[in-house]
Coordinates of C-alpha atoms in Angstrom, one line a residue:
M1 CA -4.1 22.0 101.6
S2 CA -0.2 21.0 100.1
E3 CA -1.6 18.0 99.0
F4 CA -4.6 19.6 97.8
L5 CA -2.6 21.8 95.6
N6 CA 0.0 18.7 94.5
N7 CA -3.5 16.9 93.4
E8 CA -5.0 20.1 91.4
K9 CA -2.0 20.5 90.0
N10 CA -1.7 17.1 89.2
A11 CA -5.4 17.4 87.5
D12 CA -3.8 20.3 85.5
A13 CA -1.2 18.6 84.2
L14 CA -3.0 16.0 82.8
A15 CA -5.8 18.0 81.3
K16 CA -3.3 20.3 79.8
A17 CA -1.4 16.4 78.6
R18 CA -5.3 15.4 76.9
A19 CA -6.0 18.7 75.3
A20 CA -2.5 18.5 73.5
R21 CA -2.9 15.1 73.0
V22 CA -6.9 15.9 71.7
N23 CA -5.0 19.1 69.7
R24 CA -2.9 17.4 68.0
E25 CA -5.3 13.6 67.1
N26 CA -6.9 17.3 64.8
N27 CA -4.3 17.9 63.6
S28 CA -3.6 14.9 62.6
S29 CA -6.5 14.5 60.9
S30 CA -6.3 18.0 59.4
V31 CA -3.6 16.8 57.1
Q32 CA -4.1 13.8 56.2
L33 CA -8.1 13.9 55.4
P34 CA -7.3 16.1 52.7
N35 CA -4.5 13.5 51.6
Q36 CA -6.6 10.7 51.9
G37 CA -9.1 12.4 49.1
G38 CA -6.6 13.8 46.9
K39 CA -6.0 9.9 46.0
W40 CA -9.7 9.1 45.5
V41 CA -9.4 11.9 42.8
V42 CA -6.9 11.1 41.3
A43 CA -8.1 7.5 40.8
G44 CA -11.9 8.5 39.7
I45 CA -10.0 11.5 36.9
L46 CA -7.5 8.5 35.6
V47 CA -10.3 5.7 35.9
L48 CA -12.3 8.2 33.3
F49 CA -9.5 9.1 31.0
L50 CA -8.7 5.8 30.8
S51 CA -12.9 5.0 29.4
V52 CA -12.4 7.6 27.7
L53 CA -9.4 6.8 25.9
L54 CA -10.9 2.6 25.4
V55 CA -14.0 4.3 24.0
S56 CA -14.2 7.8 22.7
S57 CA -10.8 8.1 20.5
N58 CA -10.3 3.6 19.1
G59 CA -8.3 3.3 22.5
L60 CA -10.0 -0.3 22.8
G61 CA -9.0 -0.8 19.6
Y62 CA -5.3 0.1 20.0
L63 CA -4.6 -1.8 22.9
K64 CA -6.4 -5.1 20.8
I65 CA -3.6 -4.6 17.8
A66 CA -0.9 -4.0 21.1
L67 CA -2.0 -7.5 22.3
Q68 CA -1.8 -9.4 18.5
S69 CA 0.6 -12.1 18.3
T70 CA 2.3 -12.0 14.9
Q71 CA 4.1 -15.5 15.1
D72 CA 1.7 -17.5 13.3
T73 CA 4.3 -18.1 10.0
T74 CA 1.0 -20.2 9.0
V75 CA -0.7 -17.2 7.6
C76 CA 2.4 -17.8 4.8
P77 CA 3.8 -20.1 4.7
I78 CA 7.6 -20.0 2.8
H79 CA 7.8 -23.7 0.8
E80 CA 10.6 -25.3 0.6
P81 CA 12.8 -25.3 -3.1
V82 CA 11.8 -27.3 -5.8
V83 CA 14.6 -28.8 -7.6
P84 CA 14.0 -30.7 -10.6
Q85 CA 16.7 -33.9 -10.9
T86 CA 17.9 -32.3 -13.9
Y87 CA 19.8 -29.7 -11.7
L88 CA 21.2 -32.0 -9.3
N89 CA 22.5 -33.7 -12.1
D90 CA 24.1 -31.9 -14.0
K91 CA 24.3 -27.8 -12.3
S92 CA 25.3 -26.4 -15.4
K93 CA 22.8 -26.0 -17.4
L94 CA 20.9 -23.9 -15.8
Y95 CA 24.8 -21.7 -14.9
N96 CA 25.4 -21.2 -18.1
I97 CA 21.7 -20.0 -18.5
V98 CA 22.0 -17.0 -16.1
H99 CA 25.6 -16.3 -15.6
D100 CA 27.4 -17.4 -19.4
E101 CA 28.3 -14.7 -22.0
K102 CA 27.9 -16.6 -25.1
F103 CA 24.5 -17.9 -23.3
R104 CA 23.8 -14.3 -23.2
L105 CA 25.2 -12.8 -26.6
Q106 CA 23.1 -15.2 -28.8
S107 CA 19.4 -14.5 -26.5
A108 CA 19.9 -10.5 -26.6
K109 CA 20.2 -11.5 -30.3
K110 CA 16.9 -12.8 -30.6
L111 CA 15.3 -10.9 -28.4
S112 CA 17.3 -7.9 -30.3
G113 CA 15.7 -9.2 -33.6
A114 CA 12.4 -9.6 -32.2
V115 CA 11.9 -6.3 -31.6
Q116 CA 12.5 -5.4 -34.7
V117 CA 10.3 -5.9 -36.4
D118 CA 7.4 -3.4 -36.0
T119 CA 3.9 -5.3 -34.6
Q120 CA 2.1 -1.9 -33.3
I121 CA -1.9 -1.5 -32.9
G122 CA -4.2 1.2 -32.3
D123 CA -7.3 1.1 -30.8
N124 CA -10.9 0.0 -32.4
Q125 CA -8.6 -2.0 -35.2
P126 CA -11.3 -4.4 -38.1
D127 CA -11.5 -8.2 -37.2
V128 CA -8.7 -8.9 -39.6
P129 CA -10.8 -11.1 -42.3
D130 CA -12.4 -7.4 -42.3
A131 CA -9.4 -4.7 -43.3
P132 CA -6.8 -7.8 -43.7
E133 CA -4.1 -4.7 -44.5
Q134 CA -4.0 -4.1 -41.2
W135 CA -2.8 -6.8 -39.9
V136 CA 0.6 -8.3 -42.5
Q137 CA 2.9 -6.5 -39.7
F138 CA 2.2 -9.3 -37.8
Q139 CA 3.1 -12.3 -40.7
A140 CA 6.6 -11.0 -40.4
F141 CA 7.1 -11.3 -37.1
H142 CA 5.9 -14.7 -37.6
D143 CA 8.7 -14.9 -40.1
Y144 CA 11.0 -14.3 -37.6
L145 CA 10.4 -16.9 -35.2
E146 CA 9.9 -19.8 -37.4
K147 CA 13.2 -18.3 -38.8
T148 CA 14.9 -18.1 -35.0
F149 CA 13.4 -21.1 -33.1
P150 CA 13.7 -23.6 -36.2
T151 CA 13.1 -27.3 -33.8
V152 CA 10.2 -25.3 -32.0
Y153 CA 8.5 -25.5 -35.4
K154 CA 9.0 -28.8 -36.5
R155 CA 9.3 -30.1 -33.2
L156 CA 5.7 -29.0 -31.9
Q157 CA 2.0 -28.6 -33.0
V158 CA 1.9 -24.8 -34.0
E159 CA -2.2 -23.3 -34.9
K160 CA -2.6 -20.2 -36.1
V161 CA -6.2 -19.3 -34.9
N162 CA -7.8 -16.1 -36.4
T163 CA -4.8 -16.0 -38.5
Y164 CA -1.9 -14.4 -36.4
G165 CA -2.5 -15.7 -33.4
L166 CA -0.3 -18.4 -32.0
V167 CA -1.0 -21.9 -30.5
Y168 CA 1.9 -24.5 -30.6
T169 CA 1.4 -27.4 -28.3
W170 CA 4.1 -29.9 -26.9
K171 CA 1.6 -32.9 -26.4
G172 CA 3.0 -35.5 -22.9
S173 CA 2.9 -39.1 -22.8
N174 CA 1.0 -38.5 -19.2
D175 CA -3.2 -38.0 -20.5
N176 CA -4.1 -37.9 -17.1
L177 CA -2.0 -34.7 -16.0
K178 CA -3.8 -31.8 -17.2
P179 CA -1.3 -29.6 -20.1
S180 CA 0.5 -26.6 -18.2
M181 CA 0.3 -23.3 -20.0
F182 CA 2.7 -20.3 -21.3
I183 CA 1.0 -16.7 -23.0
A184 CA 2.3 -13.8 -24.4
H185 CA 1.4 -11.1 -26.9
Q186 CA 3.4 -10.5 -30.0
D187 CA 1.4 -6.7 -30.7
V188 CA 3.2 -3.5 -28.8
V189 CA 1.4 0.4 -28.3
P190 CA 2.2 2.6 -30.8
V191 CA 5.4 5.4 -30.7
Q192 CA 4.3 8.7 -30.1
K193 CA 5.6 10.3 -33.6
A194 CA 6.3 13.7 -31.6
T195 CA 8.2 12.0 -29.1
L196 CA 11.0 9.5 -32.4
K197 CA 13.6 12.6 -31.2
D198 CA 13.1 11.4 -27.7
W199 CA 14.5 7.9 -27.5
T200 CA 18.0 7.2 -27.1
H201 CA 18.3 4.2 -30.0
P202 CA 15.2 4.1 -32.6
P203 CA 12.6 2.3 -31.2
F204 CA 12.7 -0.4 -33.4
E205 CA 16.6 -0.9 -33.3
G206 CA 16.6 -3.2 -30.8
H207 CA 19.5 -1.8 -28.8
Y208 CA 21.6 -4.2 -26.8
D209 CA 23.9 -2.5 -24.5
G210 CA 25.6 -4.8 -22.7
T211 CA 22.9 -4.6 -19.7
Y212 CA 19.6 -3.3 -21.5
V213 CA 17.4 -4.4 -24.9
Y214 CA 15.9 -0.5 -25.9
G215 CA 12.6 -1.0 -28.2
R216 CA 9.0 -1.2 -27.7
G217 CA 8.0 -4.4 -26.6
A218 CA 11.4 -4.9 -24.7
L219 CA 9.2 -5.5 -21.5
D220 CA 6.0 -5.3 -22.9
C221 CA 5.9 -8.2 -23.8
K222 CA 8.6 -9.7 -26.8
N223 CA 10.8 -10.5 -24.1
L224 CA 8.3 -13.1 -22.2
L225 CA 7.4 -14.5 -25.8
I226 CA 11.4 -15.0 -26.6
A227 CA 12.3 -16.4 -23.4
I228 CA 8.8 -18.8 -23.8
L229 CA 10.3 -20.0 -27.6
E230 CA 14.2 -20.3 -25.9
T231 CA 12.7 -22.8 -23.0
L232 CA 10.8 -24.6 -25.3
E233 CA 14.1 -24.6 -27.2
L234 CA 16.2 -25.4 -24.9
L235 CA 14.6 -28.5 -23.6
I236 CA 14.8 -30.0 -27.0
A237 CA 17.8 -30.7 -27.3
D238 CA 17.8 -31.7 -24.0
N239 CA 15.3 -34.4 -25.1
F240 CA 13.0 -33.8 -22.8
K241 CA 10.2 -35.9 -23.1
P242 CA 7.3 -34.6 -21.2
Q243 CA 4.4 -36.4 -19.0
R244 CA 2.3 -33.2 -19.0
S245 CA 1.7 -31.5 -22.4
I246 CA 2.8 -27.9 -22.8
I247 CA 1.2 -25.3 -24.7
V248 CA 2.1 -21.6 -25.8
A249 CA -0.6 -18.9 -26.6
F250 CA 0.1 -15.7 -28.4
G251 CA -2.7 -13.2 -28.8
F252 CA -1.7 -10.1 -31.1
D253 CA -3.9 -7.5 -30.1
E254 CA -3.2 -7.2 -26.1
E255 CA -2.6 -3.7 -26.3
S256 CA -5.6 -3.7 -28.0
I257 CA -8.7 -5.6 -25.4
G258 CA -7.5 -9.0 -26.6
I259 CA -10.6 -9.6 -29.1
R260 CA -9.0 -10.8 -32.0
G261 CA -6.0 -12.7 -30.6
A262 CA -6.8 -14.3 -27.3
A263 CA -10.2 -14.5 -26.7
N264 CA -10.9 -16.5 -30.6
I265 CA -7.2 -18.9 -29.1
A266 CA -9.5 -19.6 -25.6
K267 CA -12.5 -20.6 -27.9
H268 CA -10.0 -22.5 -29.8
L269 CA -8.7 -24.1 -26.6
E270 CA -12.2 -25.3 -24.4
K271 CA -14.0 -26.7 -27.4
K272 CA -10.0 -28.5 -28.0
Y273 CA -10.3 -29.5 -23.6
G274 CA -13.0 -28.0 -22.0
H275 CA -13.5 -26.3 -18.8
N276 CA -11.0 -27.0 -16.2
S277 CA -9.2 -29.0 -18.2
I278 CA -5.6 -26.3 -17.5
Y279 CA -2.5 -27.1 -14.8
S280 CA -2.1 -23.2 -14.3
L281 CA -1.1 -20.8 -16.9
I282 CA 1.6 -18.1 -16.6
D283 CA 1.5 -14.8 -18.0
E284 CA 2.9 -11.7 -18.2
G285 CA 3.1 -9.6 -14.8
L286 CA 4.9 -8.8 -12.6
G287 CA 8.4 -11.1 -10.7
L288 CA 10.6 -10.5 -7.6
T289 CA 10.9 -6.6 -6.1
L290 CA 13.5 -5.4 -3.2
D291 CA 10.6 -4.5 -1.1
A292 CA 11.6 -0.9 0.5
E293 CA 10.4 -1.5 3.6
T294 CA 12.3 -4.8 4.3
G295 CA 14.7 -4.9 2.5
Q296 CA 14.3 -8.3 1.1
Y297 CA 13.3 -10.0 -2.3
I298 CA 10.6 -10.8 -2.4
A299 CA 8.5 -13.0 -5.7
T300 CA 5.1 -11.4 -6.5
P301 CA 3.2 -12.9 -8.5
A302 CA -0.3 -11.5 -9.3
N303 CA -2.8 -13.9 -8.6
G304 CA -5.7 -10.6 -8.7
E305 CA -6.4 -8.1 -11.3
K306 CA -8.3 -5.0 -11.6
G307 CA -11.0 -5.0 -13.5
D308 CA -11.0 -2.5 -16.5
L309 CA -13.4 0.1 -17.7
N310 CA -13.1 2.8 -20.7
V311 CA -16.1 5.3 -21.0
H312 CA -16.1 7.2 -23.5
V313 CA -18.0 10.6 -22.8
F314 CA -19.6 13.7 -26.4
L315 CA -20.0 16.6 -26.1
S316 CA -21.4 18.7 -28.9
A317 CA -22.3 22.1 -29.2
P318 CA -23.9 25.3 -31.0
G319 CA -20.4 26.0 -33.5
G320 CA -20.1 29.7 -34.9
H321 CA -16.8 31.3 -35.7
S322 CA -14.7 32.4 -33.4
S323 CA -14.6 36.3 -32.8
Y324 CA -18.0 35.7 -31.5
P325 CA -17.6 33.0 -29.0
P326 CA -19.7 31.9 -26.2
D327 CA -17.8 32.3 -22.1
H328 CA -17.4 29.4 -22.1
T329 CA -16.4 26.6 -25.1
A330 CA -17.6 23.2 -25.9
I331 CA -13.4 22.2 -25.1
G332 CA -14.0 24.7 -22.5
I333 CA -17.2 22.6 -20.6
M334 CA -15.0 19.1 -21.8
A335 CA -12.2 20.4 -19.9
E336 CA -14.1 21.8 -16.5
L337 CA -15.6 18.3 -16.6
S338 CA -11.9 16.6 -16.6
S339 CA -10.6 19.1 -13.6
N340 CA -13.7 18.2 -11.9
L341 CA -12.9 13.9 -12.6
E342 CA -9.5 14.2 -11.1
N343 CA -10.1 16.6 -7.8
D344 CA -12.3 13.8 -7.3
P345 CA -10.7 10.4 -7.0
Y346 CA -12.7 7.3 -5.8
E347 CA -12.1 6.7 -1.8
P348 CA -9.3 4.2 -0.7
F349 CA -10.2 1.0 1.0
L350 CA -8.7 -2.7 1.8
T351 CA -10.8 -5.7 2.1
S352 CA -9.7 -9.3 2.7
K353 CA -11.2 -10.1 -1.3
N354 CA -8.0 -8.3 -2.4
P355 CA -4.8 -9.9 -2.5
I356 CA -2.8 -7.0 -0.9
L357 CA -3.9 -8.3 2.2
R358 CA -2.2 -11.1 1.9
Y359 CA 0.9 -9.6 0.2
L360 CA 0.9 -7.8 3.7
Q361 CA 0.3 -10.2 6.2
C362 CA 3.2 -12.2 4.4
L363 CA 5.9 -9.4 5.8
A364 CA 4.5 -9.0 9.0
V365 CA 4.6 -12.8 9.7
N366 CA 8.4 -13.9 7.7
T367 CA 10.4 -10.8 7.9
G368 CA 11.0 -10.4 11.6
D369 CA 11.6 -6.7 12.7
K370 CA 12.4 -5.4 9.7
L371 CA 8.6 -3.6 10.2
P372 CA 7.7 -2.2 13.1
E373 CA 6.2 -4.2 15.3
L374 CA 2.8 -2.0 16.0
T375 CA 2.6 -2.0 12.4
R376 CA 2.7 -5.8 12.0
K377 CA 0.4 -6.2 14.2
A378 CA -2.2 -3.8 12.9
I379 CA -1.4 -6.1 9.1
L380 CA -2.7 -9.0 11.1
R381 CA -6.0 -7.1 12.1
A382 CA -7.0 -5.5 9.1
G383 CA -9.0 -7.8 7.6
F384 CA -11.9 -7.0 10.3
D385 CA -10.9 -4.4 13.1
K386 CA -11.2 -0.6 11.6
V387 CA -8.4 1.0 13.6
A388 CA -5.8 -1.5 11.9
N389 CA -7.3 -1.3 8.6
S390 CA -7.3 2.5 9.0
K391 CA -3.4 2.5 10.1
I392 CA -2.4 0.3 7.4
L393 CA -4.8 2.0 4.2
N394 CA -3.0 5.4 5.4
L395 CA 0.5 3.8 4.8
L396 CA -0.2 2.4 1.9
L397 CA -2.0 5.8 0.8
K398 CA 2.0 6.7 1.2
N399 CA 3.5 4.1 -1.1
P400 CA 3.3 5.6 -4.5
M401 CA 2.7 2.3 -6.1
L402 CA 0.8 0.3 -3.6
N403 CA -2.0 2.7 -3.0
Y404 CA -3.1 2.2 -6.5
L405 CA -3.6 -1.2 -5.8
V406 CA -6.8 -0.3 -2.7
R407 CA -8.9 2.4 -5.1
T408 CA -10.5 2.5 -8.6
T409 CA -8.4 4.8 -10.9
Q410 CA -9.7 6.9 -13.5
S411 CA -6.5 8.1 -16.3
L412 CA -7.8 10.5 -18.4
D413 CA -6.2 9.8 -21.7
I414 CA -7.3 10.8 -25.1
V415 CA -9.2 13.8 -25.7
Q416 CA -10.2 15.1 -29.3
G417 CA -11.8 19.0 -30.5
G418 CA -12.4 21.1 -32.5
E419 CA -11.5 21.6 -36.5
K420 CA -9.8 25.0 -37.0
A421 CA -8.8 28.4 -35.3
N422 CA -11.5 30.5 -36.6
S423 CA -14.4 28.3 -35.8
L424 CA -16.5 27.2 -32.4
P425 CA -15.4 22.7 -31.5
E426 CA -18.9 21.9 -32.2
H427 CA -17.9 18.2 -31.2
V428 CA -15.7 16.9 -27.9
K429 CA -14.6 14.0 -27.4
L430 CA -12.9 12.6 -23.7
V431 CA -11.5 9.2 -23.4
I432 CA -11.0 8.2 -19.4
N433 CA -9.8 4.0 -18.4
H434 CA -10.4 3.4 -15.3
R435 CA -8.5 0.1 -13.1
V436 CA -11.5 -1.1 -11.4
A437 CA -10.5 -2.0 -7.1
I438 CA -11.1 -6.0 -7.2
E439 CA -14.6 -4.9 -4.5
T440 CA -15.9 -2.2 -6.6
P441 CA -19.2 -3.1 -9.3
F442 CA -19.0 -0.9 -12.2
E443 CA -22.0 0.4 -11.8
E444 CA -20.4 1.9 -8.4
V445 CA -18.0 3.6 -10.7
E446 CA -20.6 4.0 -13.6
K447 CA -22.7 6.4 -11.1
H448 CA -20.2 8.4 -10.0
F449 CA -18.7 8.9 -13.3
S450 CA -22.8 10.5 -14.5
D451 CA -22.6 12.3 -11.3
Q452 CA -19.8 14.5 -12.0
V453 CA -21.2 15.4 -15.7
V454 CA -24.6 15.7 -14.8
K455 CA -23.1 18.8 -11.8
V456 CA -21.2 19.9 -14.3
A457 CA -24.5 20.0 -17.4
K458 CA -26.1 21.8 -14.9
K459 CA -24.2 24.7 -14.7
Y460 CA -24.2 25.4 -18.2
N461 CA -28.1 24.2 -18.8
I462 CA -27.1 21.0 -21.6
S463 CA -28.8 17.6 -21.7
V464 CA -26.9 14.1 -20.6
E465 CA -27.3 10.6 -21.9
A466 CA -25.3 8.4 -19.2
F467 CA -24.9 4.8 -20.1
G468 CA -28.1 4.6 -21.9
E469 CA -30.8 6.8 -19.7
Q470 CA -31.5 10.4 -20.4
V471 CA -30.3 11.3 -16.5
Y472 CA -30.8 15.7 -17.1
N473 CA -32.9 17.3 -19.3
G474 CA -31.6 21.4 -20.3
D475 CA -32.3 23.2 -23.2
P476 CA -31.6 21.5 -26.4
N477 CA -30.1 24.6 -28.0
N478 CA -26.9 24.5 -25.3
G479 CA -25.9 21.0 -26.5
Q480 CA -25.3 17.2 -25.6
F481 CA -23.6 15.1 -23.1
T482 CA -23.5 11.8 -24.4
V483 CA -21.2 9.5 -21.6
V484 CA -21.3 5.4 -23.2
V485 CA -18.8 2.6 -22.1
Y486 CA -16.2 1.4 -25.4
H487 CA -15.5 -1.3 -23.3
K488 CA -15.6 -3.1 -19.6
T489 CA -13.7 -6.3 -18.3
P490 CA -14.2 -7.3 -14.8
A491 CA -12.1 -8.0 -11.9
A492 CA -10.7 -11.5 -12.9
P493 CA -11.1 -14.3 -10.1
V494 CA -8.1 -14.1 -7.7
A495 CA -6.1 -17.4 -7.7
P496 CA -5.3 -19.8 -5.1
S497 CA -2.3 -19.2 -3.2
N498 CA -2.3 -22.1 -1.0
D499 CA -2.5 -25.0 -2.6
T500 CA 0.0 -27.5 -4.6
V501 CA 0.4 -25.7 -7.9
W502 CA 1.5 -22.4 -5.7
K503 CA 4.2 -24.5 -3.4
Y504 CA 5.4 -25.3 -7.1
L505 CA 5.9 -21.8 -8.3
A506 CA 7.7 -21.0 -4.8
G507 CA 9.3 -23.7 -4.5
T508 CA 10.9 -23.4 -8.3
T509 CA 11.4 -19.4 -7.3
R510 CA 12.9 -20.4 -4.3
H511 CA 15.2 -23.0 -6.6
V512 CA 16.1 -20.6 -9.1
F513 CA 17.4 -18.1 -7.3
E514 CA 18.4 -18.6 -4.6
D515 CA 20.6 -21.6 -5.9
V516 CA 21.6 -19.4 -9.1
V517 CA 20.6 -15.7 -8.9
F518 CA 21.4 -14.6 -5.8
T519 CA 23.9 -17.0 -4.4
N520 CA 24.7 -15.4 -0.9
L521 CA 21.2 -14.4 0.7
S522 CA 20.9 -15.1 4.2
Y523 CA 17.3 -15.4 4.6
P524 CA 14.5 -17.7 1.6
I525 CA 12.8 -16.2 -1.0
M526 CA 9.1 -15.5 0.4
M527 CA 6.5 -15.8 -2.6
T528 CA 3.2 -13.6 -1.7
P529 CA 0.0 -13.1 -3.4
F530 CA 0.0 -9.8 -5.0
S531 CA -2.5 -7.9 -7.8
F532 CA -2.2 -7.0 -11.4
T533 CA -3.0 -2.9 -12.5
G534 CA -3.0 -3.3 -16.0
T535 CA -5.2 -6.7 -18.0
T536 CA -4.4 -8.9 -19.5
D537 CA -4.9 -11.6 -22.3
S538 CA -5.8 -14.1 -18.9
K539 CA -8.5 -13.0 -18.5
Y540 CA -9.8 -14.9 -21.7
Y541 CA -8.9 -17.8 -20.0
A542 CA -10.8 -18.2 -16.9
N543 CA -13.1 -21.4 -18.2
L544 CA -9.6 -22.7 -18.4
T545 CA -7.6 -22.7 -14.8
R546 CA -8.8 -21.2 -11.7
N547 CA -5.0 -21.1 -11.0
I548 CA -3.9 -17.6 -13.0
Y549 CA -0.6 -15.9 -12.6
R550 CA 1.1 -12.6 -13.5
Y551 CA 4.3 -13.8 -13.5
T552 CA 7.3 -13.0 -15.1
P553 CA 9.9 -13.9 -12.6
G554 CA 12.9 -12.1 -13.3
F555 CA 14.8 -8.8 -11.0
P556 CA 14.3 -6.2 -11.3
A557 CA 10.9 -6.1 -12.6
D558 CA 10.5 -2.2 -12.3
F559 CA 7.9 -1.6 -15.1
K560 CA 8.2 2.2 -14.6
E561 CA 11.4 2.8 -14.1
N562 CA 12.2 0.3 -17.3
R563 CA 9.5 3.0 -19.1
V564 CA 7.3 0.3 -20.1
H565 CA 4.5 2.1 -22.9
S566 CA 6.7 4.9 -22.9
V567 CA 10.2 6.5 -24.2
D568 CA 13.2 4.6 -24.2
E569 CA 11.5 1.3 -22.5
K570 CA 13.8 -1.6 -22.0
V571 CA 14.2 -4.7 -20.4
P572 CA 16.9 -5.1 -17.8
F573 CA 18.9 -8.7 -20.0
D574 CA 19.3 -9.9 -16.2
A575 CA 15.6 -10.4 -15.7
H576 CA 15.4 -11.8 -18.9
L577 CA 17.7 -14.9 -18.6
H578 CA 15.6 -15.3 -14.8
A579 CA 13.0 -15.6 -16.9
L580 CA 14.1 -18.2 -18.9
A581 CA 15.9 -19.6 -16.5
F582 CA 12.5 -20.4 -14.0
Y583 CA 10.2 -21.9 -17.5
Y584 CA 13.1 -24.2 -17.3
E585 CA 13.1 -25.3 -14.4
Y586 CA 9.4 -24.9 -14.0
I587 CA 8.5 -27.0 -17.1
Q588 CA 10.7 -30.1 -15.5
N589 CA 9.5 -29.3 -11.4
I590 CA 6.1 -29.7 -12.7
D591 CA 6.2 -32.8 -15.2
T592 CA 5.1 -35.0 -12.5
P593 CA 1.7 -36.2 -11.1
D594 CA 3.0 -35.0 -8.2
A595 CA 2.5 -31.4 -8.5
D596 CA -1.0 -31.5 -8.8
N597 CA -3.9 -30.5 -6.4

């Protein structure tokens, strides 16, 4: 019995032990299963989140940007300095051009004298043979140049094209070398009479204060014209004998399209030399800038130039006495159109056709960590990646200067209308200047413009004839809009920035500015492609050479700060001497077959 009880107790104990073990296992399972399930849920959510991020919110694009390398400097090589033998033999000549006070004063006197000769021109001037009295001021300027640079006039062949266009030719000894060419223009924009009281110094006094030469044309671009002639004068004095011929051309109506001056000079030279006959052409343009983002000096010759489209809008409307006016006069309606145009700017965009993309790529690969890494990576993908392109475009639009280079701009420059305070205006004229993006066809701009005119015309039931077509028929009694193209110039072909000509341009820039101007730099001066917002005489010479560069090689070169076309226009005289020094070395550097492509 006692044995049975003991066995029963043992069995009972074993049963309780088994039950306790099972209970523990059950409890353990009930705790662990939810944790394992939770892990799978979290993992699933994470995968879903990443999928949505990559597919739905451009996350894949940002991932590609993050993986982009920034180490490929072949995207924008920095070329070695190119130094002429004359500099190695005697460095003092170049140093004196930039730093000698006596030379500085002599040079300032020459530029000041050029500014003092008034060569203003307006729009729509008739050709020289048709109205010679409107151009006689240029004879006084020619007389000044011949008096100031007698050795140039004695040594070089000087031709006059259409009376006031100037062409200087210094014949080289090697006819197998294409001539180099340098151009500028003699004319200046008018000074608005209402602004005369606002000038610190009279606009045609040519005042020099030791730092600047002030006056109309000091910066645009008699500085360049005088620098070129000073260079020739110095080289003649050095007994320089060029192998490569040198051609210098000065138009006289660049500020009014250039059809009287540069256009005729170009035809003359094409007839004389033929197509693709010029080594390179350097015109007015950009120079060296101190880049705000990187703190580095960068040379930016413009190898591209935006198109130019001038549109005139005429509105005719019934006249009458001002004592019983309509709700909206012709001036009021034109004002509404003006407001609508300015409130509907052209969309920005950036493509690989625009030299600005190459400019940015040069910054991305050559300035180290001066730019944020993600920005550099995005720049290098912006030519083919929509996400990267959008990111860079947004950055450019925040830059007060670069944003003009990634879109077509419009500027409402002239409005005319009305004759008397008590008479309703019967005719109103509006002039709009467009600087057309390199990639944009004129037809697109004209359509955009026409749509805005029709929008206003429909509101007032006014007929519209735009660009030779009747595009809206309103009530003839209400008036008529007429839209015409006054002038248009296509965007210039983009010049090469990867050939030997570019290499010599960049190498000479490095030599002059690193060896003589900024002698303590810790980095090489980089030359990058760029685009010019203005239109220059260079457009007429496209048949003569592909290598056209709009480059005024000096620092500082801030057109806005130096008041180009405005009150107190001035040129920093250091920049003038830099340009002179560059031309002096460049002409000698390229005087060899080695400089050819």
